[in-house]
mmCIF file of C-alpha atoms in Angstrom:
data_model
loop_
_atom_site.group_PDB
_atom_site.id
_atom_site.type_symbol
_atom_site.label_atom_id
_atom_site.label_comp_id
_atom_site.label_asym_id
_atom_site.label_seq_id
_atom_site.Cartn_x
_atom_site.Cartn_y
_atom_site.Cartn_z
ATOM 1 C CA UNK A 111 126.172 97.999 86.925
ATOM 2 C CA UNK A 112 123.703 95.087 86.066
ATOM 3 C CA UNK A 113 121.384 97.435 85.072
ATOM 4 C CA UNK A 114 123.588 99.643 82.930
ATOM 5 C CA UNK A 115 124.990 96.110 81.123
ATOM 6 C CA UNK A 116 120.706 95.007 80.566
ATOM 7 C CA UNK A 117 120.086 98.693 78.885
ATOM 8 C CA UNK A 118 123.025 98.805 76.803
ATOM 9 C CA UNK A 119 122.188 95.216 75.498
ATOM 10 C CA UNK A 120 118.499 95.945 74.744
ATOM 11 C CA UNK A 121 119.320 99.490 73.594
ATOM 12 C CA UNK A 122 122.581 99.785 72.221
ATOM 13 C CA UNK A 123 121.885 99.477 68.556
ATOM 14 C CA UNK A 124 119.538 102.369 68.614
ATOM 15 C CA UNK A 125 121.769 104.307 71.093
ATOM 16 C CA UNK A 126 124.100 103.650 68.512
ATOM 17 C CA UNK A 127 122.233 104.919 65.618
ATOM 18 C CA UNK A 128 121.239 108.181 67.607
ATOM 19 C CA UNK A 129 124.825 108.962 68.689
ATOM 20 C CA UNK A 130 125.958 108.905 64.699
ATOM 21 C CA UNK A 131 122.968 110.123 63.102
ATOM 22 C CA UNK A 132 123.618 112.117 59.980
ATOM 23 C CA UNK A 133 122.077 115.399 61.372
ATOM 24 C CA UNK A 134 125.229 116.350 63.421
ATOM 25 C CA UNK A 135 127.187 116.340 60.738
ATOM 26 C CA UNK A 136 124.584 118.570 59.121
ATOM 27 C CA UNK A 137 124.609 121.145 61.785
ATOM 28 C CA UNK A 138 127.474 123.539 60.897
ATOM 29 C CA UNK A 139 125.680 127.027 61.773
ATOM 30 C CA UNK A 140 123.646 129.186 63.977
ATOM 31 C CA UNK A 141 121.159 129.208 61.564
ATOM 32 C CA UNK A 142 121.164 125.303 61.401
ATOM 33 C CA UNK A 143 120.823 125.254 65.507
ATOM 34 C CA UNK A 144 117.662 127.693 65.109
ATOM 35 C CA UNK A 145 115.876 124.854 62.775
ATOM 36 C CA UNK A 146 116.950 122.277 64.979
ATOM 37 C CA UNK A 147 115.400 124.040 68.296
ATOM 38 C CA UNK A 148 112.145 124.921 66.606
ATOM 39 C CA UNK A 149 111.792 121.243 65.986
ATOM 40 C CA UNK A 150 113.515 120.240 69.546
ATOM 41 C CA UNK A 151 111.591 122.594 71.643
ATOM 42 C CA UNK A 152 108.527 119.911 71.631
ATOM 43 C CA UNK A 153 110.598 117.205 72.651
ATOM 44 C CA UNK A 154 111.673 119.586 75.633
ATOM 45 C CA UNK A 155 107.530 120.308 76.255
ATOM 46 C CA UNK A 156 107.265 116.454 76.085
ATOM 47 C CA UNK A 157 110.017 115.842 78.641
ATOM 48 C CA UNK A 158 108.409 118.000 81.227
ATOM 49 C CA UNK A 159 104.983 116.244 80.369
ATOM 50 C CA UNK A 160 106.232 112.828 81.239
ATOM 51 C CA UNK A 161 108.037 114.470 84.152
ATOM 52 C CA UNK A 162 104.869 115.781 85.538
ATOM 53 C CA UNK A 163 103.087 112.768 84.961
ATOM 54 C CA UNK A 164 105.398 110.646 86.713
ATOM 55 C CA UNK A 165 105.414 112.908 90.095
ATOM 56 C CA UNK A 166 101.815 112.862 89.590
ATOM 57 C CA UNK A 167 101.845 108.836 90.134
ATOM 58 C CA UNK A 168 104.353 108.693 92.570
ATOM 59 C CA UNK A 169 103.221 111.476 95.117
ATOM 60 C CA UNK A 170 100.256 113.039 96.387
ATOM 61 C CA UNK A 171 98.800 116.067 94.556
ATOM 62 C CA UNK A 172 95.863 116.069 95.733
ATOM 63 C CA UNK A 173 94.146 117.217 99.100
ATOM 64 C CA UNK A 174 92.956 115.942 101.136
ATOM 65 C CA UNK A 175 96.955 114.390 101.237
ATOM 66 C CA UNK A 176 97.688 110.992 101.954
ATOM 67 C CA UNK A 177 101.110 109.523 102.339
ATOM 68 C CA UNK A 178 102.270 107.454 99.528
ATOM 69 C CA UNK A 179 103.549 103.963 99.843
ATOM 70 C CA UNK A 180 106.996 104.821 98.493
ATOM 71 C CA UNK A 181 108.841 107.664 100.221
ATOM 72 C CA UNK A 182 111.862 106.822 98.091
ATOM 73 C CA UNK A 183 110.366 107.374 94.982
ATOM 74 C CA UNK A 184 108.654 110.454 95.854
ATOM 75 C CA UNK A 185 112.183 111.793 96.728
ATOM 76 C CA UNK A 186 114.066 110.598 93.476
ATOM 77 C CA UNK A 187 111.058 112.147 91.416
ATOM 78 C CA UNK A 188 110.488 115.302 93.200
ATOM 79 C CA UNK A 189 114.238 116.147 93.318
ATOM 80 C CA UNK A 190 114.377 115.739 89.827
ATOM 81 C CA UNK A 191 111.451 118.060 89.535
ATOM 82 C CA UNK A 192 112.672 120.734 91.925
ATOM 83 C CA UNK A 193 115.930 121.349 88.841
ATOM 84 C CA UNK A 194 113.548 120.631 85.894
ATOM 85 C CA UNK A 195 111.030 122.901 87.119
ATOM 86 C CA UNK A 196 112.188 125.577 89.465
ATOM 87 C CA UNK A 197 116.067 125.911 88.178
ATOM 88 C CA UNK A 198 117.761 129.244 88.358
ATOM 89 C CA UNK A 199 118.821 130.811 85.192
ATOM 90 C CA UNK A 200 122.092 132.587 84.484
ATOM 91 C CA UNK A 201 120.367 135.416 86.109
ATOM 92 C CA UNK A 202 119.420 133.803 89.160
ATOM 93 C CA UNK A 203 115.881 134.106 88.152
ATOM 94 C CA UNK A 204 113.823 130.759 88.948
ATOM 95 C CA UNK A 205 112.475 129.567 85.666
ATOM 96 C CA UNK A 206 111.543 125.866 84.164
ATOM 97 C CA UNK A 207 114.126 124.629 82.091
ATOM 98 C CA UNK A 208 111.614 124.578 78.990
ATOM 99 C CA UNK A 209 111.027 128.596 79.602
ATOM 100 C CA UNK A 210 114.939 128.829 79.658
ATOM 101 C CA UNK A 211 114.933 126.905 76.404
ATOM 102 C CA UNK A 212 112.522 129.303 75.093
ATOM 103 C CA UNK A 213 114.298 132.239 76.228
ATOM 104 C CA UNK A 214 117.345 130.935 74.538
ATOM 105 C CA UNK A 215 115.433 130.675 71.418
ATOM 106 C CA UNK A 216 114.571 134.417 71.263
ATOM 107 C CA UNK A 217 117.903 135.252 72.274
ATOM 108 C CA UNK A 218 119.323 132.949 69.342
ATOM 109 C CA UNK A 219 116.576 134.732 66.849
ATOM 110 C CA UNK A 220 114.636 131.337 66.503
ATOM 111 C CA UNK A 221 111.101 131.299 65.657
ATOM 112 C CA UNK A 222 108.863 130.445 68.694
ATOM 113 C CA UNK A 223 105.605 131.043 67.149
ATOM 114 C CA UNK A 224 104.632 127.362 66.669
ATOM 115 C CA UNK A 225 105.174 126.269 70.447
ATOM 116 C CA UNK A 226 103.868 129.503 71.537
ATOM 117 C CA UNK A 227 100.372 129.115 69.845
ATOM 118 C CA UNK A 228 100.786 125.317 70.649
ATOM 119 C CA UNK A 229 100.946 126.381 74.739
ATOM 120 C CA UNK A 230 98.217 128.965 74.531
ATOM 121 C CA UNK A 231 96.171 126.470 72.445
ATOM 122 C CA UNK A 232 96.620 123.542 75.531
ATOM 123 C CA UNK A 233 96.366 126.255 77.986
ATOM 124 C CA UNK A 234 92.686 126.970 76.415
ATOM 125 C CA UNK A 235 92.149 123.408 76.999
ATOM 126 C CA UNK A 236 92.749 122.141 73.610
ATOM 127 C CA UNK A 237 93.569 118.246 73.309
ATOM 128 C CA UNK A 238 97.206 117.733 72.651
ATOM 129 C CA UNK A 239 96.983 115.768 69.923
ATOM 130 C CA UNK A 240 94.760 118.449 67.913
ATOM 131 C CA UNK A 241 96.869 121.428 68.987
ATOM 132 C CA UNK A 242 99.976 119.659 67.186
ATOM 133 C CA UNK A 243 98.167 118.777 64.222
ATOM 134 C CA UNK A 244 97.163 122.115 63.699
ATOM 135 C CA UNK A 245 100.956 123.524 63.712
ATOM 136 C CA UNK A 246 101.772 122.072 60.348
ATOM 137 C CA UNK A 247 104.935 120.599 62.433
ATOM 138 C CA UNK A 248 106.545 117.506 60.427
ATOM 139 C CA UNK A 249 104.663 113.857 61.166
ATOM 140 C CA UNK A 250 107.593 112.714 63.143
ATOM 141 C CA UNK A 251 107.583 115.273 65.623
ATOM 142 C CA UNK A 252 103.903 114.736 66.156
ATOM 143 C CA UNK A 253 104.704 111.064 66.124
ATOM 144 C CA UNK A 254 107.276 111.834 68.982
ATOM 145 C CA UNK A 255 104.955 113.654 71.488
ATOM 146 C CA UNK A 256 101.449 111.689 70.587
ATOM 147 C CA UNK A 257 103.846 108.380 71.821
ATOM 148 C CA UNK A 258 104.512 109.797 74.954
ATOM 149 C CA UNK A 259 100.935 111.172 75.741
ATOM 150 C CA UNK A 260 100.179 107.319 74.605
ATOM 151 C CA UNK A 261 102.316 106.453 77.783
ATOM 152 C CA UNK A 262 101.060 108.694 80.115
ATOM 153 C CA UNK A 263 97.436 107.661 79.409
ATOM 154 C CA UNK A 264 98.622 104.152 80.968
ATOM 155 C CA UNK A 265 99.328 105.563 84.191
ATOM 156 C CA UNK A 266 101.814 103.103 84.640
ATOM 157 C CA UNK A 267 104.972 104.826 86.426
ATOM 158 C CA UNK A 268 107.490 102.577 84.929
ATOM 159 C CA UNK A 269 106.374 102.939 81.423
ATOM 160 C CA UNK A 270 106.496 106.667 81.596
ATOM 161 C CA UNK A 271 110.046 106.636 83.706
ATOM 162 C CA UNK A 272 111.085 104.209 81.205
ATOM 163 C CA UNK A 273 110.922 106.818 78.327
ATOM 164 C CA UNK A 274 112.107 109.424 80.505
ATOM 165 C CA UNK A 275 115.072 107.820 81.531
ATOM 166 C CA UNK A 276 116.111 106.237 78.482
ATOM 167 C CA UNK A 277 114.381 107.991 75.764
ATOM 168 C CA UNK A 278 116.696 110.944 75.702
ATOM 169 C CA UNK A 279 119.158 111.960 73.571
ATOM 170 C CA UNK A 280 122.814 112.501 75.518
ATOM 171 C CA UNK A 281 125.362 114.267 72.564
ATOM 172 C CA UNK A 282 123.474 117.417 71.334
ATOM 173 C CA UNK A 283 124.051 119.622 74.304
ATOM 174 C CA UNK A 284 127.881 118.824 74.000
ATOM 175 C CA UNK A 285 127.917 119.599 70.222
ATOM 176 C CA UNK A 286 125.991 122.817 70.670
ATOM 177 C CA UNK A 287 128.269 124.332 73.846
ATOM 178 C CA UNK A 288 131.449 123.600 71.071
ATOM 179 C CA UNK A 289 129.505 125.485 68.369
ATOM 180 C CA UNK A 290 128.292 128.387 70.625
ATOM 181 C CA UNK A 291 132.114 128.743 71.417
ATOM 182 C CA UNK A 292 133.179 129.197 67.826
ATOM 183 C CA UNK A 293 130.508 131.708 67.172
ATOM 184 C CA UNK A 294 130.449 133.535 70.426
ATOM 185 C CA UNK A 295 133.898 133.144 72.044
ATOM 186 C CA UNK A 296 133.306 135.685 74.674
ATOM 187 C CA UNK A 297 129.912 134.180 75.529
ATOM 188 C CA UNK A 298 128.469 137.649 74.869
ATOM 189 C CA UNK A 299 125.632 136.999 72.681
ATOM 190 C CA UNK A 300 124.356 133.771 73.244
ATOM 191 C CA UNK A 301 124.724 133.900 76.908
ATOM 192 C CA UNK A 302 121.212 131.973 77.740
ATOM 193 C CA UNK A 303 121.818 128.690 75.597
ATOM 194 C CA UNK A 304 125.248 128.479 76.506
ATOM 195 C CA UNK A 305 124.408 128.451 80.107
ATOM 196 C CA UNK A 306 121.048 125.984 79.384
ATOM 197 C CA UNK A 307 122.873 123.529 77.598
ATOM 198 C CA UNK A 308 126.013 124.183 80.162
ATOM 199 C CA UNK A 309 123.411 123.572 83.029
ATOM 200 C CA UNK A 310 121.633 120.622 81.595
ATOM 201 C CA UNK A 311 125.196 118.734 81.046
ATOM 202 C CA UNK A 312 125.594 119.364 84.746
ATOM 203 C CA UNK A 313 122.409 118.024 86.064
ATOM 204 C CA UNK A 314 121.892 115.009 83.542
ATOM 205 C CA UNK A 315 125.220 113.599 84.719
ATOM 206 C CA UNK A 316 125.572 114.445 87.905
ATOM 207 C CA UNK A 317 121.964 114.588 89.314
ATOM 208 C CA UNK A 318 119.085 113.653 87.260
ATOM 209 C CA UNK A 319 120.346 110.664 85.099
ATOM 210 C CA UNK A 320 121.724 108.547 88.229
ATOM 211 C CA UNK A 321 118.608 109.723 90.150
ATOM 212 C CA UNK A 322 116.100 107.978 86.728
ATOM 213 C CA UNK A 323 118.129 105.030 87.038
ATOM 214 C CA UNK A 324 117.345 104.586 90.575
ATOM 215 C CA UNK A 325 113.900 105.568 89.971
ATOM 216 C CA UNK A 326 113.721 102.949 87.568
ATOM 217 C CA UNK A 327 115.563 100.057 89.478
ATOM 218 C CA UNK A 328 112.454 100.832 92.507
ATOM 219 C CA UNK A 329 109.978 100.714 89.940
ATOM 220 C CA UNK A 330 110.588 97.530 88.057
ATOM 221 C CA UNK A 331 112.557 96.072 91.027
ATOM 222 C CA UNK A 332 112.921 92.407 90.433
ATOM 223 C CA UNK A 333 109.948 91.749 88.189
ATOM 224 C CA UNK A 334 110.795 90.336 84.643
ATOM 225 C CA UNK A 335 107.955 91.671 83.091
ATOM 226 C CA UNK A 336 107.763 95.353 84.156
ATOM 227 C CA UNK A 337 111.926 95.309 83.064
ATOM 228 C CA UNK A 338 110.611 93.965 79.630
ATOM 229 C CA UNK A 339 107.989 96.294 79.051
ATOM 230 C CA UNK A 340 110.052 99.200 80.369
ATOM 231 C CA UNK A 341 112.898 97.706 77.490
ATOM 232 C CA UNK A 342 110.376 97.754 74.628
ATOM 233 C CA UNK A 343 109.328 101.296 75.465
ATOM 234 C CA UNK A 344 112.594 102.646 75.455
ATOM 235 C CA UNK A 345 113.348 101.089 72.154
ATOM 236 C CA UNK A 346 110.249 102.540 70.931
ATOM 237 C CA UNK A 347 110.970 105.881 72.552
ATOM 238 C CA UNK A 348 114.270 106.082 70.801
ATOM 239 C CA UNK A 349 112.857 105.166 67.565
ATOM 240 C CA UNK A 350 110.785 108.064 67.727
ATOM 241 C CA UNK A 351 113.683 110.439 69.107
ATOM 242 C CA UNK A 352 115.541 109.166 65.537
ATOM 243 C CA UNK A 353 112.423 109.972 63.761
ATOM 244 C CA UNK A 354 112.921 113.830 65.010
ATOM 245 C CA UNK A 355 116.349 113.670 63.951
ATOM 246 C CA UNK A 356 115.563 112.806 60.723
ATOM 247 C CA UNK A 357 112.818 115.177 60.231
ATOM 248 C CA UNK A 358 115.235 118.243 61.510
ATOM 249 C CA UNK A 359 117.893 116.551 58.938
ATOM 250 C CA UNK A 360 115.236 116.837 55.943
ATOM 251 C CA UNK A 361 114.395 120.355 56.817
ATOM 252 C CA UNK A 362 117.852 121.405 57.291
ATOM 253 C CA UNK A 363 119.128 119.697 53.531
ATOM 254 C CA UNK A 364 116.008 121.299 52.005
ATOM 255 C CA UNK A 365 116.924 124.791 53.479
ATOM 256 C CA UNK A 366 120.866 124.137 52.081
ATOM 257 C CA UNK A 367 119.040 123.285 48.689
ATOM 258 C CA UNK A 368 117.180 126.570 48.245
ATOM 259 C CA UNK A 369 120.304 128.227 49.407
ATOM 260 C CA UNK A 370 122.392 126.963 46.468
ATOM 261 C CA UNK A 371 119.663 126.827 44.008
#
C-alpha cells in the first residue's frame, strides 16, 4: 500500500486529467473508435517495445547464456512477456497483443496502412524516429513514441519499467467494451476487438498490473534517487499519453466539423 500511496501522491493530478479527458465524451460511434485506434495502435506497438527492452535488461537473451543475479525480476518480466507476446486470441491462436489489435482494426474497418508501413520500414532497418516522421502522424504521437525510445536508450530498467508500469491508460478498454455491446449486442461482427479489450482488462487487472508493481518495487527497492527518477519518468510518460488523447480529440473534432459543413 505504501507504493500505491507514493504513486498517487506524485501522479494523482495527471491520472485524473487522463481519466477525465474530453476525448472520452467525443467517442460516440464506431467511426470515432476507428480514428482512435489508427492513432492508438502506435502506443500499443510502443508498449511492446518497452516490454522487450526491459526483458533484454533483466534476463539473459544472448548466447553463450549466463545467469542474471536477480531471478525474481527475470520471472516478473518473463511472465508479462509470455502474456503480451504470445497470448491466445479468440480462436485459440497464439498471437501478440499488438497483432490482435491489428486484427481488430481490420475487422472494424479501421485504416492500418500507416502502422503497416511503419512496421515495414523498421523491419528493413530504418530508424524508428525517421520512420515515424515519414508517416504524416500528429506530432504528439511521434513525441510519445520518441520519448519511450529515449528511455530505452538509457538502458536503465527502473526508468523504462516506470513508463511501462505507470504511463498507461486504464479507462479506455471498459468504455470500448460498452460501446461495442451497444453496436454489436450479439457479439457477431466485432468479435476480435471485443475479445481483445476483455482480455486486456483481465490481464492488466489480475496479472500484469500487480506484476509490474512488484517489478518496480524490486528495481527501485529502498533507493530514494531511483524512486525520484522513476516518478519523474512516470509524470512525463503520462503527459505524453495525454498528448496522444489531445491529438485524437483534435482529429475527431475536425472530422465532425467537416461532416456538419
